XYZ file of C-alpha atoms in Angstrom:
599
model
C 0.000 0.000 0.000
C 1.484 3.534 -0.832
C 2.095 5.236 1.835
C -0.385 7.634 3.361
C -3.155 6.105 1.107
C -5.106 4.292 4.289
C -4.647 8.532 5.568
C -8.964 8.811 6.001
C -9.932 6.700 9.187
C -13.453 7.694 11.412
C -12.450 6.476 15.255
C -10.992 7.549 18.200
C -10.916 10.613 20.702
C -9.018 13.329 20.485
C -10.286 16.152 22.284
C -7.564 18.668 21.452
C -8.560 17.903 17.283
C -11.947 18.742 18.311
C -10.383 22.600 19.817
C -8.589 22.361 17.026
C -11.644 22.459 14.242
C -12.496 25.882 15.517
C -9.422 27.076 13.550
C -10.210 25.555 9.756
C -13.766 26.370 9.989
C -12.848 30.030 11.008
C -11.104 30.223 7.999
C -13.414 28.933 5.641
C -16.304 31.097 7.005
C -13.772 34.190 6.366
C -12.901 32.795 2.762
C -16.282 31.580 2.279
C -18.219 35.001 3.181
C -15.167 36.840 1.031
C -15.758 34.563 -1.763
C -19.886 35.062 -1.877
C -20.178 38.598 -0.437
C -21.309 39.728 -4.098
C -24.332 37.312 -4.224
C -25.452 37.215 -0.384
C -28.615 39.714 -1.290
C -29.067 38.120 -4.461
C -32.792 37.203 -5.083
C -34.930 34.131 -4.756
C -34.516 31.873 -7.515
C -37.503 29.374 -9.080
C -38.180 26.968 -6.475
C -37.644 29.282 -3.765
C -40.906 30.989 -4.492
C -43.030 28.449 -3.740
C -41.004 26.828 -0.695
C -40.286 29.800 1.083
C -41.482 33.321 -0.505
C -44.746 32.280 -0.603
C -45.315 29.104 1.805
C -47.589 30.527 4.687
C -46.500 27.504 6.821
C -42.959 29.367 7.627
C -45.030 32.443 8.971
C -45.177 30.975 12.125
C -43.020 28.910 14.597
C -45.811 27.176 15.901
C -46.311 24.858 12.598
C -43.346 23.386 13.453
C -44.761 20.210 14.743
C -47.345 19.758 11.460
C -43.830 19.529 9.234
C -43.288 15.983 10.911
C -46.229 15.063 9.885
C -47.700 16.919 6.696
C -45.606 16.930 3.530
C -47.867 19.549 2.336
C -46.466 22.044 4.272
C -42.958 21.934 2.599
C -44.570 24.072 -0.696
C -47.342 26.643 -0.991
C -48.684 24.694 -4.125
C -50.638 21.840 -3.693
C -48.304 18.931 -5.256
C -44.762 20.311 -4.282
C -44.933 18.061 -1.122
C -41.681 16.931 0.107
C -41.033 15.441 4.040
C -38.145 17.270 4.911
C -39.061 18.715 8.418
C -35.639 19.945 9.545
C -35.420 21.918 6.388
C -38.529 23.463 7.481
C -37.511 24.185 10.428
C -34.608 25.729 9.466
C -36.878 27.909 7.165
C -39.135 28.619 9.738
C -36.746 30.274 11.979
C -35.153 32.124 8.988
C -38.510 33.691 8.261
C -38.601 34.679 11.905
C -34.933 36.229 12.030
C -35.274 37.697 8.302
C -38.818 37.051 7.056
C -38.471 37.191 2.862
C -34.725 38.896 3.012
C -32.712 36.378 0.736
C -29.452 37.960 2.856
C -29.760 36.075 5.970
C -31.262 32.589 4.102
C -27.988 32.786 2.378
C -25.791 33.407 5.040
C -26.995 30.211 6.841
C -26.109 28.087 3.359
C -22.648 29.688 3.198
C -22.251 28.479 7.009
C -23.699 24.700 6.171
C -21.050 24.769 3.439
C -17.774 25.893 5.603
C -19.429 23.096 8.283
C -19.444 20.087 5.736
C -15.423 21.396 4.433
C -14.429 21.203 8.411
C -15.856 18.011 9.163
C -13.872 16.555 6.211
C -10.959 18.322 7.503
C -11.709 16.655 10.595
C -12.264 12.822 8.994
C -8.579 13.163 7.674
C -6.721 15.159 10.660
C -7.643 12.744 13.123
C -5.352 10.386 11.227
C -2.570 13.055 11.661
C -2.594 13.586 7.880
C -2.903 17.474 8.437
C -1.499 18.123 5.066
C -4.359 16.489 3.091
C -7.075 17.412 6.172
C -6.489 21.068 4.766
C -6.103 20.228 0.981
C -9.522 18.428 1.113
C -11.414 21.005 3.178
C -9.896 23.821 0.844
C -10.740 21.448 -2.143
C -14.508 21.092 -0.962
C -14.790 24.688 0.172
C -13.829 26.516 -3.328
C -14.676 23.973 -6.036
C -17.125 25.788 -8.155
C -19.912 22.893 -8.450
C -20.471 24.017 -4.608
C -21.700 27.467 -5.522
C -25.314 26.470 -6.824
C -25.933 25.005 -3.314
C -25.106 28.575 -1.684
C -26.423 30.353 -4.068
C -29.718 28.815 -4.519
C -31.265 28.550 -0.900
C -33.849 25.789 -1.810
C -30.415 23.898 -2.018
C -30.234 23.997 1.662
C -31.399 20.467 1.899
C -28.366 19.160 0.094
C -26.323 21.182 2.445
C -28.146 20.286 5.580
C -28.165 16.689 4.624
C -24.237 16.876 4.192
C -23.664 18.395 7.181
C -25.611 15.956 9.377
C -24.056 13.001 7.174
C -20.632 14.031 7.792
C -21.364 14.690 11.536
C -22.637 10.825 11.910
C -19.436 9.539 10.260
C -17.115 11.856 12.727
C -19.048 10.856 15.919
C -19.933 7.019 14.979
C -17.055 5.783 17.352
C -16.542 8.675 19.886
C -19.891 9.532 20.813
C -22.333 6.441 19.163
C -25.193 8.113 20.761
C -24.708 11.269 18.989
C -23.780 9.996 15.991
C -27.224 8.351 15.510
C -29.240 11.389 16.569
C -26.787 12.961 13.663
C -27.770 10.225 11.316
C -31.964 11.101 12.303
C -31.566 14.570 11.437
C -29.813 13.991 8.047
C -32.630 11.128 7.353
C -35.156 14.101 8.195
C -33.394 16.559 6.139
C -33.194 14.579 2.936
C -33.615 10.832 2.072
C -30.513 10.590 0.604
C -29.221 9.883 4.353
C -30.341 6.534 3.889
C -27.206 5.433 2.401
C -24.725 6.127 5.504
C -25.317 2.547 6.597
C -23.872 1.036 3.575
C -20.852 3.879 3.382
C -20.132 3.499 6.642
C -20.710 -0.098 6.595
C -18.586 -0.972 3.735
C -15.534 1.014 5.114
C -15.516 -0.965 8.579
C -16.314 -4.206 7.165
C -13.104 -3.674 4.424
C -10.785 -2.128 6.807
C -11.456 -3.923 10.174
C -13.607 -6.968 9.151
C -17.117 -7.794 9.949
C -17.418 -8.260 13.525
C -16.683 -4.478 14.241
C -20.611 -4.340 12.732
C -21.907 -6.408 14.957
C -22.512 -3.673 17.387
C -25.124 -0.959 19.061
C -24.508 1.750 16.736
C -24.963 -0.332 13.599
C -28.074 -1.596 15.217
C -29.389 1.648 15.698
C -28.810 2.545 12.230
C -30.727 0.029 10.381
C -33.884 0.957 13.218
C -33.989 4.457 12.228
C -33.598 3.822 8.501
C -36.502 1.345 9.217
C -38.677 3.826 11.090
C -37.809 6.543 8.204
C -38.822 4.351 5.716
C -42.381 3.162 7.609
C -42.866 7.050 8.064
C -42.625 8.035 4.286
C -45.138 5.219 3.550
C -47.090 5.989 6.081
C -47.554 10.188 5.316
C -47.518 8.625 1.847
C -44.725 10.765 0.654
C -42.930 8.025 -0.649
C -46.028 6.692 -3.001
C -46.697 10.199 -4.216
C -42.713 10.619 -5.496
C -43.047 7.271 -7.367
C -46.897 8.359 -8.887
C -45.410 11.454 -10.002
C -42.039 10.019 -11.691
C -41.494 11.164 -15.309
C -40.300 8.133 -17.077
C -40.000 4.998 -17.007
C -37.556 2.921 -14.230
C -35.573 1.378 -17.568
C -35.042 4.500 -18.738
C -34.118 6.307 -15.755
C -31.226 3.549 -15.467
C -29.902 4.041 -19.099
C -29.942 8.147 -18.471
C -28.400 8.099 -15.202
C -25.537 5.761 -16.381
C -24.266 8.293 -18.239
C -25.278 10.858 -15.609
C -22.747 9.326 -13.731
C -19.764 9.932 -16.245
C -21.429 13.260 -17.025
C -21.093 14.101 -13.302
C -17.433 12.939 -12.890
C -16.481 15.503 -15.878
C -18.438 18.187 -14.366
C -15.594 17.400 -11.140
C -12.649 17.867 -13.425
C -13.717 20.582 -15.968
C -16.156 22.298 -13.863
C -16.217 25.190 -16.683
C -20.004 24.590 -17.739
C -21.986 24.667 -15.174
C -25.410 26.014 -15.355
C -28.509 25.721 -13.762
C -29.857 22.698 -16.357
C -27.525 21.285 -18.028
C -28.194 20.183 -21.700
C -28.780 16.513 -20.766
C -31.098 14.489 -22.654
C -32.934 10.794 -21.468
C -31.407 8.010 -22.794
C -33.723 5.809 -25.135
C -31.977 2.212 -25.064
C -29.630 0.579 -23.037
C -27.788 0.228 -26.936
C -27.860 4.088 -27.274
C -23.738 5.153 -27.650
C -23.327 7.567 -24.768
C -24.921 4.624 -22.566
C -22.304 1.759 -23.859
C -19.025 3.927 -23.810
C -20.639 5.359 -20.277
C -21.359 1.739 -19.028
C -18.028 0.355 -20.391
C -16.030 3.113 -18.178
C -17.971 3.123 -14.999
C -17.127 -0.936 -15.373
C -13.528 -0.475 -16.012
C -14.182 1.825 -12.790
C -16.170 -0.791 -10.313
C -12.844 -3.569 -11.103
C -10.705 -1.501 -10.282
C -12.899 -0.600 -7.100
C -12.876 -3.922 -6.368
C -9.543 -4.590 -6.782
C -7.941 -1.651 -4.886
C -10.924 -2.311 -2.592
C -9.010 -1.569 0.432
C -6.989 1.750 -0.607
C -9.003 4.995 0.032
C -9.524 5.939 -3.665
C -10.927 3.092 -4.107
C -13.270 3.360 -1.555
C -14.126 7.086 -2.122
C -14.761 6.501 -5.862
C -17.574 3.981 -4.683
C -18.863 5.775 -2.377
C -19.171 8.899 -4.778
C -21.387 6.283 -6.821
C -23.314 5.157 -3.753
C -24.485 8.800 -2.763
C -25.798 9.618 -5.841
C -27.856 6.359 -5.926
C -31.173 7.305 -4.471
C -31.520 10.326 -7.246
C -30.194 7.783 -10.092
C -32.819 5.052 -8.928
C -35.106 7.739 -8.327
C -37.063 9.346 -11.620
C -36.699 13.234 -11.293
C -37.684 15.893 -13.705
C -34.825 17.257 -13.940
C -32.217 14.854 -15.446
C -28.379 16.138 -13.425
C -27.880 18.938 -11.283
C -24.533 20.228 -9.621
C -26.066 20.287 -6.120
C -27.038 16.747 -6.203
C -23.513 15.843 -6.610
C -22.299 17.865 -3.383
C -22.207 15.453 -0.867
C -20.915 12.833 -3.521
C -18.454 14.937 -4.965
C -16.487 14.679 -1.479
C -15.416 11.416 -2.448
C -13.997 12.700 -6.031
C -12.300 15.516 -3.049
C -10.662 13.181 -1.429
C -9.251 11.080 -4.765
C -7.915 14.175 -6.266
C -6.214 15.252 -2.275
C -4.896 11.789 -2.601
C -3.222 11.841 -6.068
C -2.055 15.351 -4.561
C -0.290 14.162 -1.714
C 1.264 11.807 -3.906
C 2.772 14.459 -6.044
C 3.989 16.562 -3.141
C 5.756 13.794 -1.376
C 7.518 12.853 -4.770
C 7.919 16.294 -6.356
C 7.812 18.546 -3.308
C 7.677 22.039 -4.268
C 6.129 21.574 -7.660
C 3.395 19.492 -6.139
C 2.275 22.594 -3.651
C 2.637 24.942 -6.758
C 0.323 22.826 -8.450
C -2.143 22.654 -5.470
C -2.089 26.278 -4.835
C -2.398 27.424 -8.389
C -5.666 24.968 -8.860
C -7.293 26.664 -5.534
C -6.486 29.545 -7.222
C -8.326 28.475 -10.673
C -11.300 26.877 -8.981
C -12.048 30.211 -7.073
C -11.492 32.097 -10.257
C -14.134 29.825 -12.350
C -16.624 30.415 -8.935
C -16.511 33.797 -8.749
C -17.064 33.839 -12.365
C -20.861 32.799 -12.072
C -21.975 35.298 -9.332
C -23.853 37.736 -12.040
C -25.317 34.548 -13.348
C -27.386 34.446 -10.400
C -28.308 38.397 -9.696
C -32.040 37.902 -11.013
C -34.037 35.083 -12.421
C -33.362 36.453 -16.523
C -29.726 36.385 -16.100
C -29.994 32.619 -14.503
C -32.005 31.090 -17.133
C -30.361 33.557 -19.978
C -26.843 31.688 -19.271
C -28.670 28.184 -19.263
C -30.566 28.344 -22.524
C -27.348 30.162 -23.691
C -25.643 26.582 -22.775
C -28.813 24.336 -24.030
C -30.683 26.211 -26.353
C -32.655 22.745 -27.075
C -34.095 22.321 -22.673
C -37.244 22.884 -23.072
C -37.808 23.867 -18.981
C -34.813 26.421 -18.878
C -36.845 28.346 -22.231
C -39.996 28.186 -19.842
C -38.229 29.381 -17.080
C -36.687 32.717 -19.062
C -40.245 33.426 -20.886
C -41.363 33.140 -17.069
C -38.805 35.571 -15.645
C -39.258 37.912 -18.746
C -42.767 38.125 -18.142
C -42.330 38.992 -14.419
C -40.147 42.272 -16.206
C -43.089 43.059 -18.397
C -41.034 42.025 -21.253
C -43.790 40.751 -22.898
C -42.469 39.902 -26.333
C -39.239 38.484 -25.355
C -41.519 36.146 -23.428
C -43.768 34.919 -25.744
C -40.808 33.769 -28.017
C -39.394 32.077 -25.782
C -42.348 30.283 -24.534
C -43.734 29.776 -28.636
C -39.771 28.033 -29.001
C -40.871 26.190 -25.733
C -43.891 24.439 -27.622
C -42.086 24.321 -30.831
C -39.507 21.970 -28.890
C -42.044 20.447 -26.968
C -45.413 20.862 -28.225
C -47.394 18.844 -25.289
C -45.424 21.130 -22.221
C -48.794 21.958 -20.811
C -47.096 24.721 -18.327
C -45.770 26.408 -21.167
C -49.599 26.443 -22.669
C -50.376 27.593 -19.371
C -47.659 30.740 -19.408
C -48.599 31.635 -22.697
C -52.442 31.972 -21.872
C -51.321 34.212 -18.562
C -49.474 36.804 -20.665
C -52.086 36.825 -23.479
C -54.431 37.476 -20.110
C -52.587 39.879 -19.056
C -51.873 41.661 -22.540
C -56.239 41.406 -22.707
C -55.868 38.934 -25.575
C -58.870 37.192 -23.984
C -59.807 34.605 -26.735
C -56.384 33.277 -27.550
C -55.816 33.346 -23.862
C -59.101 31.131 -23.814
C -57.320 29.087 -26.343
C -54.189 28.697 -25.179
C -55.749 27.569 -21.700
C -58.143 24.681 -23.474
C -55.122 23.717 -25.173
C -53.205 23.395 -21.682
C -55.849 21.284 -20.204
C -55.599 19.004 -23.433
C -52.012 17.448 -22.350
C -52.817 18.024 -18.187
C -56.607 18.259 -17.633
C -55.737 18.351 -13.859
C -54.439 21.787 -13.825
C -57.006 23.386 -11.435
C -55.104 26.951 -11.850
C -56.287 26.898 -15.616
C -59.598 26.316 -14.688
C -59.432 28.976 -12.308
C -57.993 31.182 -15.124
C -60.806 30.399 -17.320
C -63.742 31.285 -14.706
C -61.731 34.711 -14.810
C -61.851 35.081 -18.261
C -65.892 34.077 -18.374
C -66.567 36.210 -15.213
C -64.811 39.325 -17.200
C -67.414 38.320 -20.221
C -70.339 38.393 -17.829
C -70.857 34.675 -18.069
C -71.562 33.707 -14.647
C -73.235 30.540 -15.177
C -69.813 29.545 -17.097
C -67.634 31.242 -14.433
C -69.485 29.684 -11.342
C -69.190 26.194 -13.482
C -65.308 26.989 -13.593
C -64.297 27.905 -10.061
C -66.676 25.085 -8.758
C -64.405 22.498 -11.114
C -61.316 24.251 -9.565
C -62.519 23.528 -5.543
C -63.048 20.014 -7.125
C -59.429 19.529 -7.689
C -58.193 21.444 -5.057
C -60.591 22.351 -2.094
C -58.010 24.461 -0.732
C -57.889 27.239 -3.398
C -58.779 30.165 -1.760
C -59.244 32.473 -4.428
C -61.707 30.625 -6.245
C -63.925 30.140 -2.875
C -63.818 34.428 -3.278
C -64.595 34.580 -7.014
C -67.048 31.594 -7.062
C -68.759 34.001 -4.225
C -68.389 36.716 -6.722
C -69.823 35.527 -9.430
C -73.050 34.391 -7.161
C -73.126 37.646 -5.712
C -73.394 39.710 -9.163
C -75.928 36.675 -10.385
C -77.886 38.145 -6.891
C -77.498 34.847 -5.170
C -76.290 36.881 -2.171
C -77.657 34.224 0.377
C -75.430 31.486 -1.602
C -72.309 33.607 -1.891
C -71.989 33.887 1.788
C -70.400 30.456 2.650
C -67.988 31.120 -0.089
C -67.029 34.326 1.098
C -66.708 32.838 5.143
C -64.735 29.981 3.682
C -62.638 32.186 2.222
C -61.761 33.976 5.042
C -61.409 30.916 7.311
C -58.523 29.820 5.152
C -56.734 32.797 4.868
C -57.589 35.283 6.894
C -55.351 37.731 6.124
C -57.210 38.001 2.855
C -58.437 41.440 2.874
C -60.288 40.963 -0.497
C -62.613 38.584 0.970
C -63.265 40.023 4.349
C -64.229 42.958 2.330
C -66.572 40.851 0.109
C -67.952 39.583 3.298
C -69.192 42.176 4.943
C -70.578 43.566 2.555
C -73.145 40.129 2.221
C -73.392 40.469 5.329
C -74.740 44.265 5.451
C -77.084 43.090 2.569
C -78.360 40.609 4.493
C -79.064 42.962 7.682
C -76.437 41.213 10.156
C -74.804 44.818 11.266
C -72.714 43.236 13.588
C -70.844 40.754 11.673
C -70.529 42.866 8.476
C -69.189 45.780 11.045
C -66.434 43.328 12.556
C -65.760 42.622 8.884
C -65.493 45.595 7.379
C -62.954 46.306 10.449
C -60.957 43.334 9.707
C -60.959 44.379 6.030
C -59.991 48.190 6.599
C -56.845 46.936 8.888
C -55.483 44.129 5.868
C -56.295 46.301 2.960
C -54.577 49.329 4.309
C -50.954 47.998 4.666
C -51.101 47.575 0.743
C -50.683 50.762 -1.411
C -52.540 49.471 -4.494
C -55.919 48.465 -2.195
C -56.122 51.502 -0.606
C -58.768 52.935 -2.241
C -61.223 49.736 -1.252
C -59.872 50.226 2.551
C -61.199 53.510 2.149
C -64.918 52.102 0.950
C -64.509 49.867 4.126
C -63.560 52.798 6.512
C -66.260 54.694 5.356
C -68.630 51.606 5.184
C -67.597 51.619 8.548
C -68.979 55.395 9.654
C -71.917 54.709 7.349
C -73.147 51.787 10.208
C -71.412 53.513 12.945
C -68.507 50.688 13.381
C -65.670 53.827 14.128
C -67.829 55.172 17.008
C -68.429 52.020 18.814
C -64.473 50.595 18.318
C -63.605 54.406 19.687
């Protein structure tokens, strides 16, 4: 065995290492807020709309307890659940620190990422390998595939789940107990926990035979991946992922086969990295890129088995092993650079291996050469900070990279149309369809803007046309009872938003409209529950207390329609563009004589 190749081991205390991490992780919390100070107020990007900017279950630390439960709560829209509860939580008391400031979301991912760099420096140092300790933590701190977790706070969970991973390996043999609590939260973080009992398992068994896993902690291991597993059947998260998986398992395996080489030259040329890279699904097991990508990652696994107990060995499998639950599992989107973070930590520690190599036979040259690539990778990070200043920039450099994905195109003719830039956005969306002709979201898109532009009828269209390829789009139908309520058609429009509280009883602006349109049809007595219903599942919804009280004045119930008139002048107010109807409610308000008996 060369020497220093065994240098990783996970074992022992040493007390005066643990002192000592408060040194490296300093330093990569200084390097790491140095190296992302440009980006730290950056906005929310795509996903981070819907988990955090707009999720009402963050508002308040008292839904903590419903995210160990609910998947629901992880998204404001009604399929985005996910059972992540410690991400929540984390969430949760962001929004209470910072509310919707990016700033301080950010600042919490940058400290997750100079955590997961110190506990690799500590897996190596406790050897005594110092050399490589800092090599790999440097390595894993400023490689650039690590900047889309920072920069893109939904990431967190591939952070978070790091972190706690890491933490489970470091403590495993020093403090058992904690090492399993460690190995809960990373299980409730992200699933992709679940494979520390085979890592961890696989190292022990090769370097110190199988009787050291014959013991408590491995025990307690395989009982809380047991009860994790019974827990995501049981909240039926778990049944929903597989219901909702894009393609087929066969083809999922040919795609991610070459994922896997994909991701191993994303390591070592990390030069074009976007947000979705152009990857297409493989076809056949026969396709080329599958053969050539299966004949490699072959010629890989012998020589796995071979060298099976030299750490590059081990770290290449286990960079294979951590992606495994996303390559087994069907995702829509086909590689991503944050999925490979915690794997990529075994590619670290190959290329701090072959490193230490070099210095011990070249000496100077061999720290030249590991300075100067530091050097490079920070360069080619700091490099994509203005790709992620707003959402057009972001999805301008990845169509600029894959002009043929489908989903980035969406995603630009999305952002341009939050600018107003109304034309730019309908090309891009019209080059969506003419890619993909049955992307029902980019139907959907298309319709808003022509909504928006007053382009009613091939708005209509373009909604019909949605439903054609994803008839359980409850939005469009919602969208549609607009469009017939603007015509007058209330029949059509009650018909609509009744269809859209089929699919989703908890949409609460069509329990407001669908009250609406009754109300103008003078079914004032039917409106009512709408309106109440409304109310009772948001009630900070200023629109509908408004709506509600003033049924309730027709209707001769002064009281009520005075307490919401009250409720409806206090919400409305705080909002510049409803100010005018919190004026109708203030004066509704002196009109019953509401102001004299609250003063």
């Amino acid at each position: 065995m060369e020497p220093g190749s065994d240098w990783p081991h996970c074992g022992g205390r040493n007390r005066g290492l643990n002192r000592a991490l408060f040194a490296p992780l300093a330093l990569f919390v200084l390097v790491g807020l140095g190296l992302f100070a440009p980006a730290l107020d950056y906005p929310f990007h795509y996903d981070d709309r819907h988990s955090i900017e707009h999720n009402k279950h963050l508002r308040s630390l008292g839904n903590i307890p419903a995210f160990f439960t609910d998947p629901g709560t992880f998204s404001s829209e009604r399929v985005g659940t996910m059972f992540r509860p410690l991400l929540l939580v984390s969430y949760a008391l962001n929004y209470a620190l910072h509310e919707t400031r990016p700033t301080g979301y950010r600042l919490v991912n940058l400290l997750l990422h100079a955590l997961c760099a110190t506990l690799l420096f500590a897996l190596v140092a406790r050897s005594g390998h110092h050399r490589e300790a800092w090599a790999l933590g440097w390595l894993f701190l400023l490689h650039p595939l690590h900047r889309e977790p920072v920069h893109y706070i939904s990431s967190r969970s591939d952070l978070l789940v790091s972190f706690f991973y890491l933490l489970a390996v470091v403590l495993f043999t020093a403090r058992p107990g904690a090492g399993l609590a460690a190995y809960a939260a990373g299980l409730l973080s992200k699933s992709v926990a679940i494979t520390l009992p085979v890592a961890l398992g696989l190292w022990i068994w090769l370097r110190e035979g199988a009787a050291r896993l014959r013991n408590r902690f491995f025990a307690g291991l395989l009982l809380l991946s047991g009860l994790y597993l019974a827990t995501i059947l049981a909240n039926r998260f778990l049944t929903s992922s597989l219901a909702k998986a894009p393609r087929p398992f066969d083809l999922q395996l040919w795609t991610q086969c070459k994922a896997l080489v994909y991701y191993l030259w994303l390591f070592c040329m990390p030069r074009a990295l976007s947000v979705e890279h152009p990857f297409a699904v493989a076809q056949s097991p026969f396709d080329p890129a599958v053969v050539l990508s299966g004949l490699l990652l072959a010629s890989l696994g012998w020589l796995v088995y071979v060298g099976r107990r030299r750490v590059e060995a081990l770290a290449c499998a286990f960079f294979v092993l951590a992606l495994a639950p996303a390559s087994l599992m069907p995702l829509n989107i086909l590689v991503s650079e944050r999925r490979m973070y915690l794997a990529s930590a075994g590619l670290a520690a190959i290329a701090v291996w072959a490193w230490g190599r070099m210095v011990r036979r070249r000496g100077r040259a061999g720290w030249v050469v590991g300075v100067a690539l530091c050097g490079v990778l920070a360069l080619l990070g700091w490099q994509r900070h203005p790709v992620w200043s707003s959402d057009i920039a972001l999805w301008e450099d990845a169509v600029a990279k894959g002009p043929e994905m489908f989903r980035a195109r969406a995603n630009l003719g999305l952002a341009y149309a939050k600018e107003q830039r109304w034309r730019e956005a309908i090309a891009q969306l019209e080059k969506v369809l003419q890619i993909k002709p049955d992307y029902a979201d980019a139907w959907v898109e298309l319709g808003n803007i022509r909504h928006e532009l007053g382009a009613l009828d091939r708005a209509e269209a373009d909604y019909r046309r949605a439903l054609e390829f994803n008839p359980a789009l409850e939005g469009v139908y919602y969208n549609l009872g607009n469009i017939a309520m603007h015509r007058g058609n209330l029949v059509a429009a009650s018909e609509f938003y009744r269809e859209t509280l089929k699919r989703n009883p908890e949409f609460t602006n069509a329990y407001n409209n669908l009250g609406q349109a009754l109300e103008k049809a003078g079914e004032i007595e039917r409106a009512l529950p709408h309106y109440q219903e409304a109310v009772n599942q948001d009630p900070d919804f200023g629109g509908a207390w408004y709506n509600l009280a003033g049924v309730r004045e027709k209707l001769g119930q002064i009281p009520a329609a005075i307490a919401a008139y009250e409720r409806a002048q206090n919400l409305l107010s705080r909002e510049p563009e409803f100010q005018a109807y919190a004026d109708q409610a203030r004066r509704a308000l002196e009109r019953l004589g509401g102001l004299d008996q609250q003063n």
